[in-house]
Amino acid sequence: MSQPGQPAVLEIAKVLRRHKELKQRKGLFQNNQTDFFRYKRFLRALTSKEYLTKTSNQPDTFPSVQDPETHEFDENKAKQIFIMLISNQIIVPVKKLHTNELKEHDLKPNKDFPHLIATDKAILQPNEYYIWNYNPKTIWDYLMVWGVILTILALVCYPLWPLSMRRGTYYISLAALWFIIAFFVIAIIRLCIAILSYPFTRGDKSVGLFWIFPNFFEDCGIVDSFKPLYGFGDLETYSYQKKMKRAKKRQQRREAAAKKNHRKEEDEDVEKIEEVKESVASGASTKPILEDVDDEHM
């Protein structure tokens, strides 16, 4: 397979960069969020309908991953494409760090995103991790740029606006100012109420302080920030409930794994019992023969 040039490599990366078959996750690489995926997912993306259509329409740009005779998937050809992307530094091999490995690299645990570090060797194994060093511009990026430019031009031309537009801008600014004032007033009131509730709760951690709008500063939607109306401690907060849901899912996975192991042990015990029964049955069938032999020698 001939090696495509740099433009062709970028075209391959553009097709696969945000492919759904990669099932990419967010991770922290050099303290920046980035997408990472497994090597086996990349192979699946190469066998997708989108890429196969590209190879049939533009075979010079998109190398085929099928055997020319059997038309079956050729993993060696897929490996060559992957190695080509690594050679052009479009894909970088990484290692996902576990919690006990973070201290060795002076990193702090992050509850939302795992930490990733670059590795010297690219191991083409199914569960090895890789990240993209290529982020093509999307239509939303261009729309955001044009939006910023048009907004700046509109503000510069503010003296030329009609009187009705300037009056509307004034009312919008006034509403935004009152919204900010209301935000700080609610924050101060809820803090004062929480402090006043301390003598009644006596610092009991199981109960916690009394808060109005417990989710006011939580990372959730605007409507959810005002639900529920009140609560004690962290029990009603969005982050605590999310943490408990994750703990419950982990517990369910552990129980499922324990049940699976228990069933496996039961199956092994049944097999052993069957083997013992077979051995006993075979021993019982040979016993009369041994007794006849002993009678002849006597």
PDB file of C-alpha atoms in Angstrom:
ATOM      1  CA  MET A   1       0.000   0.000   0.000  1.00  0.00           C
ATOM      2  CA  SER A   2       1.455   3.314  -1.074  1.00  0.00           C
ATOM      3  CA  GLN A   3       1.761   5.946   1.615  1.00  0.00           C
ATOM      4  CA  PRO A   4      -0.568   8.943   1.071  1.00  0.00           C
ATOM      5  CA  GLY A   5       0.871  12.418   1.348  1.00  0.00           C
ATOM      6  CA  GLN A   6       0.240  14.926   4.155  1.00  0.00           C
ATOM      7  CA  PRO A   7      -3.010  16.342   2.638  1.00  0.00           C
ATOM      8  CA  ALA A   8      -4.399  12.810   2.277  1.00  0.00           C
ATOM      9  CA  VAL A   9      -3.471  12.005   5.882  1.00  0.00           C
ATOM     10  CA  LEU A  10      -5.354  15.085   7.049  1.00  0.00           C
ATOM     11  CA  GLU A  11      -8.386  14.016   5.015  1.00  0.00           C
ATOM     12  CA  ILE A  12      -8.345  10.606   6.727  1.00  0.00           C
ATOM     13  CA  ALA A  13      -8.091  12.283  10.119  1.00  0.00           C
ATOM     14  CA  LYS A  14     -10.926  14.668   9.231  1.00  0.00           C
ATOM     15  CA  VAL A  15     -13.257  11.725   8.474  1.00  0.00           C
ATOM     16  CA  LEU A  16     -12.346   9.777  11.631  1.00  0.00           C
ATOM     17  CA  ARG A  17     -11.768  12.641  14.101  1.00  0.00           C
ATOM     18  CA  ARG A  18     -15.320  12.715  15.494  1.00  0.00           C
ATOM     19  CA  HIS A  19     -16.527   9.341  14.283  1.00  0.00           C
ATOM     20  CA  LYS A  20     -19.249   7.802  16.445  1.00  0.00           C
ATOM     21  CA  GLU A  21     -17.626   4.345  16.356  1.00  0.00           C
ATOM     22  CA  LEU A  22     -14.642   5.674  18.336  1.00  0.00           C
ATOM     23  CA  LYS A  23     -16.877   6.253  21.391  1.00  0.00           C
ATOM     24  CA  GLN A  24     -14.478   8.912  22.595  1.00  0.00           C
ATOM     25  CA  ARG A  25     -14.297  10.047  26.194  1.00  0.00           C
ATOM     26  CA  LYS A  26     -12.986  13.235  27.759  1.00  0.00           C
ATOM     27  CA  GLY A  27      -9.684  13.144  29.610  1.00  0.00           C
ATOM     28  CA  LEU A  28      -7.044  15.537  30.959  1.00  0.00           C
ATOM     29  CA  PHE A  29      -3.803  15.662  28.969  1.00  0.00           C
ATOM     30  CA  GLN A  30      -1.314  18.282  30.171  1.00  0.00           C
ATOM     31  CA  ASN A  31      -4.155  19.843  32.201  1.00  0.00           C
ATOM     32  CA  ASN A  32      -6.258  20.323  29.048  1.00  0.00           C
ATOM     33  CA  GLN A  33      -9.418  18.451  28.117  1.00  0.00           C
ATOM     34  CA  THR A  34      -8.994  16.151  25.145  1.00  0.00           C
ATOM     35  CA  ASP A  35     -10.736  13.204  23.488  1.00  0.00           C
ATOM     36  CA  PHE A  36      -9.239   9.720  23.880  1.00  0.00           C
ATOM     37  CA  PHE A  37     -10.237   6.340  22.494  1.00  0.00           C
ATOM     38  CA  ARG A  38      -9.190   2.688  22.354  1.00  0.00           C
ATOM     39  CA  TYR A  39      -7.291   1.141  19.457  1.00  0.00           C
ATOM     40  CA  LYS A  40     -10.041  -1.429  18.838  1.00  0.00           C
ATOM     41  CA  ARG A  41     -12.544   1.392  18.356  1.00  0.00           C
ATOM     42  CA  PHE A  42     -10.332   2.886  15.645  1.00  0.00           C
ATOM     43  CA  LEU A  43     -10.384  -0.428  13.768  1.00  0.00           C
ATOM     44  CA  ARG A  44     -14.179  -0.442  13.952  1.00  0.00           C
ATOM     45  CA  ALA A  45     -14.295   3.109  12.564  1.00  0.00           C
ATOM     46  CA  LEU A  46     -12.234   1.947   9.562  1.00  0.00           C
ATOM     47  CA  THR A  47     -14.858  -0.712   8.818  1.00  0.00           C
ATOM     48  CA  SER A  48     -17.734   1.757   9.026  1.00  0.00           C
ATOM     49  CA  LYS A  49     -19.969   2.621   6.102  1.00  0.00           C
ATOM     50  CA  GLU A  50     -18.673   6.210   5.991  1.00  0.00           C
ATOM     51  CA  TYR A  51     -15.034   5.221   5.548  1.00  0.00           C
ATOM     52  CA  LEU A  52     -15.752   2.369   3.119  1.00  0.00           C
ATOM     53  CA  THR A  53     -17.731   4.802   0.953  1.00  0.00           C
ATOM     54  CA  LYS A  54     -14.764   7.173   0.949  1.00  0.00           C
ATOM     55  CA  THR A  55     -12.381   4.375  -0.103  1.00  0.00           C
ATOM     56  CA  SER A  56     -14.622   3.399  -3.016  1.00  0.00           C
ATOM     57  CA  ASN A  57     -15.032   6.995  -4.219  1.00  0.00           C
ATOM     58  CA  GLN A  58     -11.481   8.240  -3.532  1.00  0.00           C
ATOM     59  CA  PRO A  59      -9.124   5.232  -3.375  1.00  0.00           C
ATOM     60  CA  ASP A  60      -6.015   7.397  -3.814  1.00  0.00           C
ATOM     61  CA  THR A  61      -6.821   9.495  -0.752  1.00  0.00           C
ATOM     62  CA  PHE A  62      -8.435   6.892   1.498  1.00  0.00           C
ATOM     63  CA  PRO A  63      -6.562   3.543   1.524  1.00  0.00           C
ATOM     64  CA  SER A  64      -8.721   0.442   1.540  1.00  0.00           C
ATOM     65  CA  VAL A  65      -8.775  -1.878   4.562  1.00  0.00           C
ATOM     66  CA  GLN A  66     -10.281  -4.815   2.671  1.00  0.00           C
ATOM     67  CA  ASP A  67      -8.582  -7.742   1.024  1.00  0.00           C
ATOM     68  CA  PRO A  68      -8.835  -7.259  -2.792  1.00  0.00           C
ATOM     69  CA  GLU A  69      -9.743 -10.925  -3.344  1.00  0.00           C
ATOM     70  CA  THR A  70     -12.017 -11.852  -0.432  1.00  0.00           C
ATOM     71  CA  HIS A  71     -13.235  -8.291   0.369  1.00  0.00           C
ATOM     72  CA  GLU A  72     -12.845  -9.090   4.052  1.00  0.00           C
ATOM     73  CA  PHE A  73     -11.323  -6.807   6.664  1.00  0.00           C
ATOM     74  CA  ASP A  74      -7.504  -6.808   6.542  1.00  0.00           C
ATOM     75  CA  GLU A  75      -6.127  -5.817   9.939  1.00  0.00           C
ATOM     76  CA  ASN A  76      -2.605  -5.345   8.572  1.00  0.00           C
ATOM     77  CA  LYS A  77      -3.812  -2.603   6.220  1.00  0.00           C
ATOM     78  CA  ALA A  78      -5.669  -0.949   9.096  1.00  0.00           C
ATOM     79  CA  LYS A  79      -2.479  -1.052  11.184  1.00  0.00           C
ATOM     80  CA  GLN A  80      -0.562   0.671   8.386  1.00  0.00           C
ATOM     81  CA  ILE A  81      -3.105   3.503   8.329  1.00  0.00           C
ATOM     82  CA  PHE A  82      -2.894   3.841  12.113  1.00  0.00           C
ATOM     83  CA  ILE A  83       0.922   3.845  12.061  1.00  0.00           C
ATOM     84  CA  MET A  84       0.827   6.481   9.304  1.00  0.00           C
ATOM     85  CA  LEU A  85      -1.297   8.762  11.506  1.00  0.00           C
ATOM     86  CA  ILE A  86       1.079   8.242  14.440  1.00  0.00           C
ATOM     87  CA  SER A  87       4.107   8.992  12.226  1.00  0.00           C
ATOM     88  CA  ASN A  88       2.514  12.299  11.238  1.00  0.00           C
ATOM     89  CA  GLN A  89       1.840  13.041  14.950  1.00  0.00           C
ATOM     90  CA  ILE A  90      -1.895  13.240  14.342  1.00  0.00           C
ATOM     91  CA  ILE A  91      -2.510  10.476  16.894  1.00  0.00           C
ATOM     92  CA  VAL A  92      -0.505  10.228  20.128  1.00  0.00           C
ATOM     93  CA  PRO A  93      -0.263   7.093  22.313  1.00  0.00           C
ATOM     94  CA  VAL A  94      -1.172   7.729  25.954  1.00  0.00           C
ATOM     95  CA  LYS A  95      -1.595   5.905  29.221  1.00  0.00           C
ATOM     96  CA  LYS A  96      -4.565   6.387  31.527  1.00  0.00           C
ATOM     97  CA  LEU A  97      -3.358   6.866  35.082  1.00  0.00           C
ATOM     98  CA  HIS A  98      -4.970   5.216  38.071  1.00  0.00           C
ATOM     99  CA  THR A  99      -5.468   7.018  41.361  1.00  0.00           C
ATOM    100  CA  ASN A 100      -2.406   5.438  42.973  1.00  0.00           C
ATOM    101  CA  GLU A 101      -0.222   6.572  40.023  1.00  0.00           C
ATOM    102  CA  LEU A 102      -1.128  10.266  40.159  1.00  0.00           C
ATOM    103  CA  LYS A 103       1.296  11.127  42.970  1.00  0.00           C
ATOM    104  CA  GLU A 104       4.231   9.867  40.907  1.00  0.00           C
ATOM    105  CA  HIS A 105       3.420  12.494  38.248  1.00  0.00           C
ATOM    106  CA  ASP A 106       2.452  15.326  40.655  1.00  0.00           C
ATOM    107  CA  LEU A 107      -1.174  15.254  39.539  1.00  0.00           C
ATOM    108  CA  LYS A 108      -4.322  15.712  41.586  1.00  0.00           C
ATOM    109  CA  PRO A 109      -7.321  13.384  41.195  1.00  0.00           C
ATOM    110  CA  ASN A 110     -10.217  14.672  39.123  1.00  0.00           C
ATOM    111  CA  LYS A 111     -13.665  13.190  39.728  1.00  0.00           C
ATOM    112  CA  ASP A 112     -14.907  14.009  36.220  1.00  0.00           C
ATOM    113  CA  PHE A 113     -11.981  13.276  33.880  1.00  0.00           C
ATOM    114  CA  PRO A 114      -9.120  10.740  34.059  1.00  0.00           C
ATOM    115  CA  HIS A 115      -5.525  11.916  33.686  1.00  0.00           C
ATOM    116  CA  LEU A 116      -3.540  10.891  30.596  1.00  0.00           C
ATOM    117  CA  ILE A 117       0.210  10.956  29.932  1.00  0.00           C
ATOM    118  CA  ALA A 118       2.086  10.408  26.686  1.00  0.00           C
ATOM    119  CA  THR A 119       4.026   7.153  26.227  1.00  0.00           C
ATOM    120  CA  ASP A 120       7.153   6.488  24.163  1.00  0.00           C
ATOM    121  CA  LYS A 121       5.846   3.351  22.472  1.00  0.00           C
ATOM    122  CA  ALA A 122       2.636   2.800  20.533  1.00  0.00           C
ATOM    123  CA  ILE A 123       1.362  -0.687  21.372  1.00  0.00           C
ATOM    124  CA  LEU A 124      -1.251  -1.817  18.869  1.00  0.00           C
ATOM    125  CA  GLN A 125      -3.395  -3.749  21.316  1.00  0.00           C
ATOM    126  CA  PRO A 126      -7.205  -3.537  21.500  1.00  0.00           C
ATOM    127  CA  ASN A 127      -7.432  -1.757  24.867  1.00  0.00           C
ATOM    128  CA  GLU A 128      -4.541   0.692  24.450  1.00  0.00           C
ATOM    129  CA  TYR A 129      -5.469   4.390  24.601  1.00  0.00           C
ATOM    130  CA  TYR A 130      -4.720   7.159  22.086  1.00  0.00           C
ATOM    131  CA  ILE A 131      -5.572  10.856  21.728  1.00  0.00           C
ATOM    132  CA  TRP A 132      -5.952  13.185  18.760  1.00  0.00           C
ATOM    133  CA  ASN A 133      -3.415  15.901  18.035  1.00  0.00           C
ATOM    134  CA  TYR A 134      -5.695  17.257  15.326  1.00  0.00           C
ATOM    135  CA  ASN A 135      -8.743  19.472  15.813  1.00  0.00           C
ATOM    136  CA  PRO A 136     -10.284  20.633  12.519  1.00  0.00           C
ATOM    137  CA  LYS A 137     -12.503  23.688  12.533  1.00  0.00           C
ATOM    138  CA  THR A 138     -16.235  23.048  12.514  1.00  0.00           C
ATOM    139  CA  ILE A 139     -19.021  25.243  11.171  1.00  0.00           C
ATOM    140  CA  TRP A 140     -19.863  26.250  14.736  1.00  0.00           C
ATOM    141  CA  ASP A 141     -16.344  27.647  15.197  1.00  0.00           C
ATOM    142  CA  TYR A 142     -16.773  29.888  12.154  1.00  0.00           C
ATOM    143  CA  LEU A 143     -20.245  30.953  13.305  1.00  0.00           C
ATOM    144  CA  MET A 144     -18.857  31.904  16.714  1.00  0.00           C
ATOM    145  CA  VAL A 145     -16.090  33.994  15.134  1.00  0.00           C
ATOM    146  CA  TRP A 146     -18.563  35.802  12.884  1.00  0.00           C
ATOM    147  CA  GLY A 147     -20.896  36.292  15.847  1.00  0.00           C
ATOM    148  CA  VAL A 148     -18.144  37.964  17.891  1.00  0.00           C
ATOM    149  CA  ILE A 149     -17.158  40.215  14.977  1.00  0.00           C
ATOM    150  CA  LEU A 150     -20.748  41.275  14.298  1.00  0.00           C
ATOM    151  CA  THR A 151     -21.349  41.918  18.017  1.00  0.00           C
ATOM    152  CA  ILE A 152     -18.272  44.170  18.238  1.00  0.00           C
ATOM    153  CA  LEU A 153     -19.325  46.085  15.120  1.00  0.00           C
ATOM    154  CA  ALA A 154     -22.842  46.505  16.502  1.00  0.00           C
ATOM    155  CA  LEU A 155     -21.512  47.908  19.807  1.00  0.00           C
ATOM    156  CA  VAL A 156     -19.172  50.279  17.981  1.00  0.00           C
ATOM    157  CA  CYS A 157     -22.120  51.571  15.962  1.00  0.00           C
ATOM    158  CA  TYR A 158     -24.268  52.066  19.085  1.00  0.00           C
ATOM    159  CA  PRO A 159     -24.604  55.880  18.574  1.00  0.00           C
ATOM    160  CA  LEU A 160     -26.120  55.180  15.159  1.00  0.00           C
ATOM    161  CA  TRP A 161     -28.822  52.874  16.533  1.00  0.00           C
ATOM    162  CA  PRO A 162     -32.459  54.047  16.374  1.00  0.00           C
ATOM    163  CA  LEU A 163     -33.916  55.433  19.577  1.00  0.00           C
ATOM    164  CA  SER A 164     -36.206  52.397  20.062  1.00  0.00           C
ATOM    165  CA  MET A 165     -33.238  49.968  19.922  1.00  0.00           C
ATOM    166  CA  ARG A 166     -31.236  52.036  22.395  1.00  0.00           C
ATOM    167  CA  ARG A 167     -34.223  52.165  24.757  1.00  0.00           C
ATOM    168  CA  GLY A 168     -34.601  48.383  24.509  1.00  0.00           C
ATOM    169  CA  THR A 169     -30.885  47.922  25.269  1.00  0.00           C
ATOM    170  CA  TYR A 170     -31.288  50.120  28.332  1.00  0.00           C
ATOM    171  CA  TYR A 171     -34.128  47.974  29.707  1.00  0.00           C
ATOM    172  CA  ILE A 172     -32.194  44.758  29.010  1.00  0.00           C
ATOM    173  CA  SER A 173     -29.135  46.120  30.832  1.00  0.00           C
ATOM    174  CA  LEU A 174     -31.327  47.183  33.747  1.00  0.00           C
ATOM    175  CA  ALA A 175     -32.888  43.706  33.941  1.00  0.00           C
ATOM    176  CA  ALA A 176     -29.417  42.085  33.910  1.00  0.00           C
ATOM    177  CA  LEU A 177     -28.295  44.407  36.731  1.00  0.00           C
ATOM    178  CA  TRP A 178     -31.305  43.470  38.872  1.00  0.00           C
ATOM    179  CA  PHE A 179     -30.652  39.798  38.148  1.00  0.00           C
ATOM    180  CA  ILE A 180     -27.068  40.109  39.445  1.00  0.00           C
ATOM    181  CA  ILE A 181     -28.277  41.984  42.541  1.00  0.00           C
ATOM    182  CA  ALA A 182     -30.900  39.288  43.217  1.00  0.00           C
ATOM    183  CA  PHE A 183     -28.210  36.593  42.870  1.00  0.00           C
ATOM    184  CA  PHE A 184     -26.013  38.150  45.560  1.00  0.00           C
ATOM    185  CA  VAL A 185     -29.000  38.878  47.834  1.00  0.00           C
ATOM    186  CA  ILE A 186     -30.139  35.239  47.704  1.00  0.00           C
ATOM    187  CA  ALA A 187     -26.567  34.049  48.340  1.00  0.00           C
ATOM    188  CA  ILE A 188     -26.221  36.293  51.401  1.00  0.00           C
ATOM    189  CA  ILE A 189     -29.658  35.360  52.790  1.00  0.00           C
ATOM    190  CA  ARG A 190     -29.071  31.606  52.452  1.00  0.00           C
ATOM    191  CA  LEU A 191     -25.649  31.979  54.134  1.00  0.00           C
ATOM    192  CA  CYS A 192     -27.172  33.922  57.064  1.00  0.00           C
ATOM    193  CA  ILE A 193     -29.935  31.318  57.514  1.00  0.00           C
ATOM    194  CA  ALA A 194     -27.344  28.504  57.450  1.00  0.00           C
ATOM    195  CA  ILE A 195     -25.280  30.248  60.138  1.00  0.00           C
ATOM    196  CA  LEU A 196     -28.384  30.831  62.298  1.00  0.00           C
ATOM    197  CA  SER A 197     -29.275  27.134  62.022  1.00  0.00           C
ATOM    198  CA  TYR A 198     -25.926  26.043  63.491  1.00  0.00           C
ATOM    199  CA  PRO A 199     -27.025  26.187  67.184  1.00  0.00           C
ATOM    200  CA  PHE A 200     -30.025  23.976  66.386  1.00  0.00           C
ATOM    201  CA  THR A 201     -28.065  21.376  64.438  1.00  0.00           C
ATOM    202  CA  ARG A 202     -25.071  21.676  66.843  1.00  0.00           C
ATOM    203  CA  GLY A 203     -22.676  20.920  64.016  1.00  0.00           C
ATOM    204  CA  ASP A 204     -24.069  17.422  63.550  1.00  0.00           C
ATOM    205  CA  LYS A 205     -22.493  16.188  60.304  1.00  0.00           C
ATOM    206  CA  SER A 206     -25.235  13.615  59.785  1.00  0.00           C
ATOM    207  CA  VAL A 207     -27.819  16.440  59.684  1.00  0.00           C
ATOM    208  CA  GLY A 208     -25.816  19.408  58.452  1.00  0.00           C
ATOM    209  CA  LEU A 209     -26.777  23.055  58.259  1.00  0.00           C
ATOM    210  CA  PHE A 210     -30.161  24.221  57.022  1.00  0.00           C
ATOM    211  CA  TRP A 211     -29.920  25.656  53.512  1.00  0.00           C
ATOM    212  CA  ILE A 212     -32.481  27.243  51.251  1.00  0.00           C
ATOM    213  CA  PHE A 213     -31.902  26.299  47.617  1.00  0.00           C
ATOM    214  CA  PRO A 214     -29.211  23.650  48.401  1.00  0.00           C
ATOM    215  CA  ASN A 215     -28.331  23.405  44.687  1.00  0.00           C
ATOM    216  CA  PHE A 216     -27.871  27.159  44.232  1.00  0.00           C
ATOM    217  CA  PHE A 217     -24.129  26.874  43.492  1.00  0.00           C
ATOM    218  CA  GLU A 218     -24.209  23.358  42.046  1.00  0.00           C
ATOM    219  CA  ASP A 219     -23.202  22.517  38.483  1.00  0.00           C
ATOM    220  CA  CYS A 220     -26.724  21.973  37.148  1.00  0.00           C
ATOM    221  CA  GLY A 221     -29.443  23.739  35.172  1.00  0.00           C
ATOM    222  CA  ILE A 222     -30.995  27.072  36.149  1.00  0.00           C
ATOM    223  CA  VAL A 223     -34.322  25.484  37.115  1.00  0.00           C
ATOM    224  CA  ASP A 224     -32.591  22.669  39.046  1.00  0.00           C
ATOM    225  CA  SER A 225     -30.634  25.286  41.036  1.00  0.00           C
ATOM    226  CA  PHE A 226     -33.886  26.207  42.805  1.00  0.00           C
ATOM    227  CA  LYS A 227     -34.919  22.601  43.515  1.00  0.00           C
ATOM    228  CA  PRO A 228     -35.630  21.652  46.265  1.00  0.00           C
ATOM    229  CA  LEU A 229     -36.664  24.737  48.198  1.00  0.00           C
ATOM    230  CA  TYR A 230     -34.678  23.746  51.302  1.00  0.00           C
ATOM    231  CA  GLY A 231     -32.529  20.933  52.665  1.00  0.00           C
ATOM    232  CA  PHE A 232     -30.057  19.908  55.365  1.00  0.00           C
ATOM    233  CA  GLY A 233     -26.337  19.573  54.710  1.00  0.00           C
ATOM    234  CA  ASP A 234     -25.230  18.008  51.450  1.00  0.00           C
ATOM    235  CA  LEU A 235     -28.001  15.389  51.312  1.00  0.00           C
ATOM    236  CA  GLU A 236     -30.140  17.382  48.875  1.00  0.00           C
ATOM    237  CA  THR A 237     -27.328  18.726  46.696  1.00  0.00           C
ATOM    238  CA  TYR A 238     -26.993  17.661  43.089  1.00  0.00           C
ATOM    239  CA  SER A 239     -23.324  16.667  43.444  1.00  0.00           C
ATOM    240  CA  TYR A 240     -24.032  14.473  46.500  1.00  0.00           C
ATOM    241  CA  GLN A 241     -26.913  12.697  44.782  1.00  0.00           C
ATOM    242  CA  LYS A 242     -24.781  12.210  41.682  1.00  0.00           C
ATOM    243  CA  LYS A 243     -21.998  10.793  43.847  1.00  0.00           C
ATOM    244  CA  MET A 244     -24.426   8.401  45.550  1.00  0.00           C
ATOM    245  CA  LYS A 245     -25.763   7.246  42.159  1.00  0.00           C
ATOM    246  CA  ARG A 246     -22.211   6.487  41.002  1.00  0.00           C
ATOM    247  CA  ALA A 247     -21.537   4.605  44.253  1.00  0.00           C
ATOM    248  CA  LYS A 248     -24.769   2.638  43.792  1.00  0.00           C
ATOM    249  CA  LYS A 249     -23.793   1.694  40.227  1.00  0.00           C
ATOM    250  CA  ARG A 250     -20.344   0.578  41.415  1.00  0.00           C
ATOM    251  CA  GLN A 251     -21.973  -1.515  44.142  1.00  0.00           C
ATOM    252  CA  GLN A 252     -24.325  -3.102  41.599  1.00  0.00           C
ATOM    253  CA  ARG A 253     -21.365  -3.947  39.349  1.00  0.00           C
ATOM    254  CA  ARG A 254     -19.533  -5.518  42.295  1.00  0.00           C
ATOM    255  CA  GLU A 255     -22.602  -7.564  43.234  1.00  0.00           C
ATOM    256  CA  ALA A 256     -23.062  -8.678  39.617  1.00  0.00           C
ATOM    257  CA  ALA A 257     -19.395  -9.713  39.443  1.00  0.00           C
ATOM    258  CA  ALA A 258     -19.699 -11.549  42.775  1.00  0.00           C
ATOM    259  CA  LYS A 259     -22.813 -13.406  41.543  1.00  0.00           C
ATOM    260  CA  LYS A 260     -21.027 -14.312  38.334  1.00  0.00           C
ATOM    261  CA  ASN A 261     -18.053 -15.690  40.264  1.00  0.00           C
ATOM    262  CA  HIS A 262     -20.399 -17.554  42.599  1.00  0.00           C
ATOM    263  CA  ARG A 263     -22.186 -19.158  39.656  1.00  0.00           C
ATOM    264  CA  LYS A 264     -18.858 -20.073  38.133  1.00  0.00           C
ATOM    265  CA  GLU A 265     -17.778 -21.739  41.381  1.00  0.00           C
ATOM    266  CA  GLU A 266     -21.098 -23.602  41.564  1.00  0.00           C
ATOM    267  CA  ASP A 267     -20.651 -24.824  37.985  1.00  0.00           C
ATOM    268  CA  GLU A 268     -17.125 -25.986  38.833  1.00  0.00           C
ATOM    269  CA  ASP A 269     -18.452 -27.805  41.918  1.00  0.00           C
ATOM    270  CA  VAL A 270     -21.143 -29.507  39.822  1.00  0.00           C
ATOM    271  CA  GLU A 271     -18.510 -30.607  37.299  1.00  0.00           C
ATOM    272  CA  LYS A 272     -16.355 -32.016  40.097  1.00  0.00           C
ATOM    273  CA  ILE A 273     -19.341 -33.898  41.515  1.00  0.00           C
ATOM    274  CA  GLU A 274     -20.109 -35.331  38.085  1.00  0.00           C
ATOM    275  CA  GLU A 275     -16.472 -36.392  37.701  1.00  0.00           C
ATOM    276  CA  VAL A 276     -16.575 -38.107  41.104  1.00  0.00           C
ATOM    277  CA  LYS A 277     -19.811 -39.893  40.189  1.00  0.00           C
ATOM    278  CA  GLU A 278     -18.301 -41.064  36.902  1.00  0.00           C
ATOM    279  CA  SER A 279     -15.178 -42.274  38.666  1.00  0.00           C
ATOM    280  CA  VAL A 280     -17.268 -44.096  41.315  1.00  0.00           C
ATOM    281  CA  ALA A 281     -19.430 -45.675  38.619  1.00  0.00           C
ATOM    282  CA  SER A 282     -16.380 -46.833  36.680  1.00  0.00           C
ATOM    283  CA  GLY A 283     -14.858 -48.232  39.887  1.00  0.00           C
ATOM    284  CA  ALA A 284     -18.070 -50.120  40.700  1.00  0.00           C
ATOM    285  CA  SER A 285     -18.139 -51.728  37.251  1.00  0.00           C
ATOM    286  CA  THR A 286     -14.583 -53.048  37.608  1.00  0.00           C
ATOM    287  CA  LYS A 287     -15.084 -54.426  41.122  1.00  0.00           C
ATOM    288  CA  PRO A 288     -16.841 -57.690  40.063  1.00  0.00           C
ATOM    289  CA  ILE A 289     -14.041 -58.370  37.570  1.00  0.00           C
ATOM    290  CA  LEU A 290     -11.421 -58.004  40.286  1.00  0.00           C
ATOM    291  CA  GLU A 291     -13.394 -60.334  42.564  1.00  0.00           C
ATOM    292  CA  ASP A 292     -13.536 -63.032  39.816  1.00  0.00           C
ATOM    293  CA  VAL A 293      -9.782 -62.814  39.341  1.00  0.00           C
ATOM    294  CA  ASP A 294      -9.217 -63.274  43.064  1.00  0.00           C
ATOM    295  CA  ASP A 295     -11.501 -66.360  43.074  1.00  0.00           C
ATOM    296  CA  GLU A 296      -9.515 -68.016  40.291  1.00  0.00           C
ATOM    297  CA  HIS A 297      -6.220 -67.602  42.179  1.00  0.00           C
ATOM    298  CA  MET A 298      -7.594 -69.020  45.405  1.00  0.00           C
TER     299      MET A 298
END
